[in-house]
């Protein structure tokens, strides 16, 4: 069965950089899209971006373009979400999730990584 | 972007009752690309329904989805105690968006 296991919670200060990971197993990593979804405390879900590790096709939601960077490493079946300069407003839970097609539902999800940004 | 508006914000029902959750799209959803997810506290969302009405693997048949124009409905025929959670709809066309969620709570 497909599994997505995310890295642990992070506490950072404004202006710091951060890279969180999503380690996958149980499926062909290069044949699925990996999406990142944000959930701020007590709020709903926001689509951020997605990557197709097979050819490194990357698509950002316009509001997240330039704010975050996503990447994938096919050799270890892992996807990444990173920030170069965190803001307090980046405090949220971040989920990675798998989708079979560029237009498809998110059928398997990671457990989430809580990122807290506070001075 | 397509805006999805879910109603009600909170639905209070008892086990055994029928639940109907609404998701209204601001414009036509491409190819019925509408999904429903269930999220329990401290957990990741779980896919319930995709393509408007197809149940995901392992989802009980008390969950069903339907569409009328730009209005989508998730119906839970007889509520079980484990069904009380937050439900999100999502359109997953070119620029995916989520609804704000409906909290289904025990009355």
Short mmCIF file of C-alpha atoms in Angstrom, two decimals:
data_model
loop_
_atom_site.label_atom_id
_atom_site.label_comp_id
_atom_site.label_asym_id
_atom_site.label_seq_id
_atom_site.Cartn_x
_atom_site.Cartn_y
_atom_site.Cartn_z
CA UNK A 1 0.00 0.00 0.00
CA UNK A 2 1.12 3.54 -0.71
CA UNK A 3 2.65 5.43 2.19
CA UNK A 4 3.77 9.03 2.56
CA UNK A 5 5.73 9.80 5.72
CA UNK A 6 6.56 13.40 6.49
CA UNK A 7 9.35 14.88 8.56
CA UNK A 8 8.72 16.03 12.12
CA UNK A 9 7.41 19.30 13.56
CA UNK A 10 9.54 22.40 13.24
CA UNK A 11 9.83 25.57 15.31
CA UNK A 12 11.57 28.42 13.54
CA UNK A 13 12.09 32.16 13.82
CA UNK A 14 10.97 34.68 11.20
CA UNK A 15 13.56 35.01 8.46
CA UNK A 16 14.95 31.50 8.90
CA UNK A 17 14.98 28.91 6.14
CA UNK A 18 13.36 25.50 6.27
CA UNK A 19 13.01 22.35 4.17
CA UNK A 20 10.47 19.66 5.06
CA UNK A 21 10.27 16.25 3.45
CA UNK A 22 7.77 13.63 2.31
CA UNK A 23 9.23 10.12 2.04
CA UNK A 24 7.14 7.81 -0.12
CA UNK A 25 6.91 4.04 -0.57
CA UNK A 26 4.62 1.39 -2.00
CA UNK A 27 4.12 2.96 -5.44
CA UNK A 28 6.06 4.16 -8.46
CA UNK A 29 7.16 7.62 -7.31
CA UNK A 30 7.91 8.71 -10.88
CA UNK A 31 4.38 7.99 -12.12
CA UNK A 32 2.40 10.13 -9.69
CA UNK A 33 2.12 13.80 -8.86
CA UNK A 34 2.97 14.87 -5.32
CA UNK A 35 1.01 17.86 -4.10
CA UNK A 36 1.50 20.11 -1.08
CA UNK A 37 -1.49 21.43 0.87
CA UNK A 38 -1.48 24.00 3.68
CA UNK A 39 -3.84 24.08 6.63
CA UNK A 40 -3.57 27.03 9.00
CA UNK A 41 -4.68 26.45 12.60
CA UNK A 42 -8.44 25.99 12.75
CA UNK A 43 -8.86 26.72 9.05
CA UNK A 44 -9.49 24.90 5.80
CA UNK A 45 -7.21 23.42 3.16
CA UNK A 46 -5.23 25.38 0.56
CA UNK A 47 -3.62 23.92 -2.53
CA UNK A 48 -0.04 25.13 -2.82
CA UNK A 49 1.83 23.34 -5.60
CA UNK A 50 2.57 19.97 -7.13
CA UNK A 51 5.46 18.16 -8.77
CA UNK A 52 5.73 15.21 -11.15
CA UNK A 53 9.00 13.50 -10.19
CA UNK A 54 9.10 11.61 -13.48
CA UNK A 55 10.08 14.73 -15.41
CA UNK A 56 10.25 17.39 -12.65
CA UNK A 57 7.22 19.24 -14.01
CA UNK A 58 6.28 21.73 -11.28
CA UNK A 59 3.12 23.80 -10.97
CA UNK A 60 2.53 26.43 -8.31
CA UNK A 61 -0.73 28.05 -7.32
CA UNK A 62 -0.22 31.70 -8.21
CA UNK A 63 -0.46 32.89 -4.59
CA UNK A 64 2.40 30.59 -3.56
CA UNK A 65 4.71 31.26 -6.52
CA UNK A 66 7.91 32.80 -5.23
CA UNK A 67 6.96 32.10 -1.62
CA UNK A 68 7.96 28.43 -1.51
CA UNK A 69 9.97 25.97 -3.59
CA UNK A 70 9.13 22.34 -4.15
CA UNK A 71 11.45 19.61 -5.37
CA UNK A 72 11.77 15.85 -5.61
CA UNK A 73 14.60 13.31 -5.44
CA UNK A 74 13.78 10.23 -7.51
CA UNK A 75 16.72 8.28 -6.09
CA UNK A 76 15.12 8.21 -2.64
CA UNK A 77 11.45 8.64 -3.57
CA UNK A 78 11.13 11.85 -1.61
CA UNK A 79 9.52 15.23 -2.16
CA UNK A 80 10.38 18.49 -0.46
CA UNK A 81 8.83 21.84 0.41
CA UNK A 82 11.13 24.68 1.34
CA UNK A 83 11.17 28.30 2.39
CA UNK A 84 14.10 30.69 2.15
CA UNK A 85 12.74 33.20 4.63
CA UNK A 86 9.87 32.18 6.89
CA UNK A 87 7.16 34.53 8.12
CA UNK A 88 4.86 34.17 11.10
CA UNK A 89 2.01 33.75 8.61
CA UNK A 90 3.64 30.50 7.39
CA UNK A 91 2.63 28.86 10.68
CA UNK A 92 0.49 25.93 9.60
CA UNK A 93 0.26 22.20 9.09
CA UNK A 94 1.62 21.13 5.72
CA UNK A 95 0.49 17.94 4.04
CA UNK A 96 1.94 16.12 1.07
CA UNK A 97 -0.44 13.96 -0.93
CA UNK A 98 -0.40 11.80 -4.04
CA UNK A 99 -2.45 12.19 -7.19
CA UNK A 100 -2.45 9.85 -10.18
CA UNK A 101 -3.10 12.41 -12.88
CA UNK A 102 -2.46 16.12 -13.31
CA UNK A 103 -6.21 16.42 -12.82
CA UNK A 104 -7.02 13.85 -10.18
CA UNK A 105 -8.03 13.60 -6.53
CA UNK A 106 -5.56 13.24 -3.66
CA UNK A 107 -5.84 9.59 -2.78
CA UNK A 108 -3.07 9.11 -0.22
CA UNK A 109 -1.85 11.70 2.26
CA UNK A 110 1.11 12.15 4.55
CA UNK A 111 0.45 12.66 8.25
CA UNK A 112 1.35 16.34 8.07
CA UNK A 113 4.24 18.49 9.30
CA UNK A 114 3.48 21.28 11.75
CA UNK A 115 5.58 24.37 11.11
CA UNK A 116 5.53 27.05 13.79
CA UNK A 117 7.19 30.39 13.08
CA UNK A 118 7.53 32.69 16.06
CA UNK A 119 10.06 35.12 17.41
CA UNK B 1 -10.12 30.24 -9.40
CA UNK B 2 -13.33 28.35 -8.79
CA UNK B 3 -14.75 29.21 -5.35
CA UNK B 4 -16.44 26.37 -3.49
CA UNK B 5 -18.92 27.36 -0.80
CA UNK B 6 -19.91 24.65 1.66
CA UNK B 7 -23.03 24.70 3.78
CA UNK B 8 -23.93 24.49 6.51
CA UNK B 9 -20.83 25.46 8.45
CA UNK B 10 -21.85 23.09 11.23
CA UNK B 11 -24.39 20.29 11.09
CA UNK B 12 -25.65 18.74 14.34
CA UNK B 13 -27.20 15.30 13.97
CA UNK B 14 -27.58 12.05 15.88
CA UNK B 15 -26.20 8.62 14.99
CA UNK B 16 -28.58 6.81 12.66
CA UNK B 17 -29.78 10.03 11.00
CA UNK B 18 -29.18 11.04 7.40
CA UNK B 19 -26.71 13.84 6.63
CA UNK B 20 -26.67 16.02 3.52
CA UNK B 21 -23.69 18.34 3.02
CA UNK B 22 -23.67 20.91 0.26
CA UNK B 23 -20.86 22.32 -1.89
CA UNK B 24 -21.73 25.06 -4.40
CA UNK B 25 -19.24 25.98 -7.13
CA UNK B 26 -18.90 29.54 -8.48
CA UNK B 27 -18.64 28.16 -12.04
CA UNK B 28 -18.84 24.88 -13.90
CA UNK B 29 -16.55 22.18 -12.51
CA UNK B 30 -14.59 20.54 -15.33
CA UNK B 31 -15.55 16.94 -16.09
CA UNK B 32 -17.20 16.36 -12.70
CA UNK B 33 -13.78 16.71 -11.06
CA UNK B 34 -15.21 17.09 -7.57
CA UNK B 35 -14.02 15.16 -4.51
CA UNK B 36 -15.03 14.91 -0.86
CA UNK B 37 -12.63 14.37 2.01
CA UNK B 38 -13.15 13.57 5.67
CA UNK B 39 -10.81 14.96 8.29
CA UNK B 40 -10.75 14.01 11.96
CA UNK B 41 -8.87 16.04 14.60
CA UNK B 42 -5.13 15.58 14.37
CA UNK B 43 -5.35 13.51 11.20
CA UNK B 44 -4.79 14.04 7.51
CA UNK B 45 -7.81 14.25 5.24
CA UNK B 46 -9.09 10.98 3.77
CA UNK B 47 -10.52 10.71 0.27
CA UNK B 48 -14.15 9.57 0.33
CA UNK B 49 -15.63 10.40 -3.08
CA UNK B 50 -14.09 11.46 -6.41
CA UNK B 51 -15.46 12.31 -9.84
CA UNK B 52 -18.55 13.58 -8.00
CA UNK B 53 -19.99 10.17 -7.15
CA UNK B 54 -17.36 7.41 -7.15
CA UNK B 55 -16.49 6.01 -3.74
CA UNK B 56 -12.78 5.65 -3.02
CA UNK B 57 -11.41 2.23 -2.09
CA UNK B 58 -12.67 0.98 1.26
CA UNK B 59 -15.31 3.67 1.73
CA UNK B 60 -18.65 2.29 3.02
CA UNK B 61 -21.67 2.53 0.75
CA UNK B 62 -23.51 4.77 3.22
CA UNK B 63 -21.44 7.58 1.65
CA UNK B 64 -22.67 8.86 -1.71
CA UNK B 65 -22.12 11.90 -3.89
CA UNK B 66 -24.31 13.67 -6.41
CA UNK B 67 -24.52 16.79 -8.55
CA UNK B 68 -27.18 19.17 -9.80
CA UNK B 69 -25.68 21.87 -11.99
CA UNK B 70 -23.02 23.59 -9.91
CA UNK B 71 -24.38 22.18 -6.65
CA UNK B 72 -22.74 19.07 -5.25
CA UNK B 73 -23.98 16.99 -2.32
CA UNK B 74 -22.38 14.45 -0.04
CA UNK B 75 -24.96 12.22 1.59
CA UNK B 76 -24.34 9.90 4.51
CA UNK B 77 -27.36 7.64 4.66
CA UNK B 78 -27.16 6.51 8.31
CA UNK B 79 -24.62 8.21 10.52
CA UNK B 80 -22.21 6.03 12.47
CA UNK B 81 -20.31 7.43 15.50
CA UNK B 82 -17.06 7.46 13.48
CA UNK B 83 -18.61 9.73 10.81
CA UNK B 84 -18.57 12.84 13.00
CA UNK B 85 -15.75 14.90 11.53
CA UNK B 86 -15.06 17.81 9.18
CA UNK B 87 -15.81 17.34 5.49
CA UNK B 88 -14.18 19.26 2.65
CA UNK B 89 -15.09 19.35 -1.00
CA UNK B 90 -12.43 19.96 -3.65
CA UNK B 91 -12.51 20.64 -7.36
CA UNK B 92 -9.38 19.25 -8.94
CA UNK B 93 -9.31 20.73 -12.40
CA UNK B 94 -6.46 22.88 -13.67
CA UNK B 95 -6.26 25.08 -10.55
CA UNK B 96 -7.56 23.00 -7.62
CA UNK B 97 -9.45 24.63 -4.78
CA UNK B 98 -11.13 23.44 -1.59
CA UNK B 99 -14.31 24.44 0.16
CA UNK B 100 -14.03 25.85 3.67
CA UNK B 101 -15.45 22.71 5.28
CA UNK B 102 -18.56 21.50 7.10
CA UNK B 103 -18.24 20.25 10.66
CA UNK B 104 -20.54 17.32 11.36
CA UNK B 105 -21.07 17.12 15.11
CA UNK B 106 -23.04 14.87 17.42
CA UNK B 107 -26.33 16.39 18.56
#
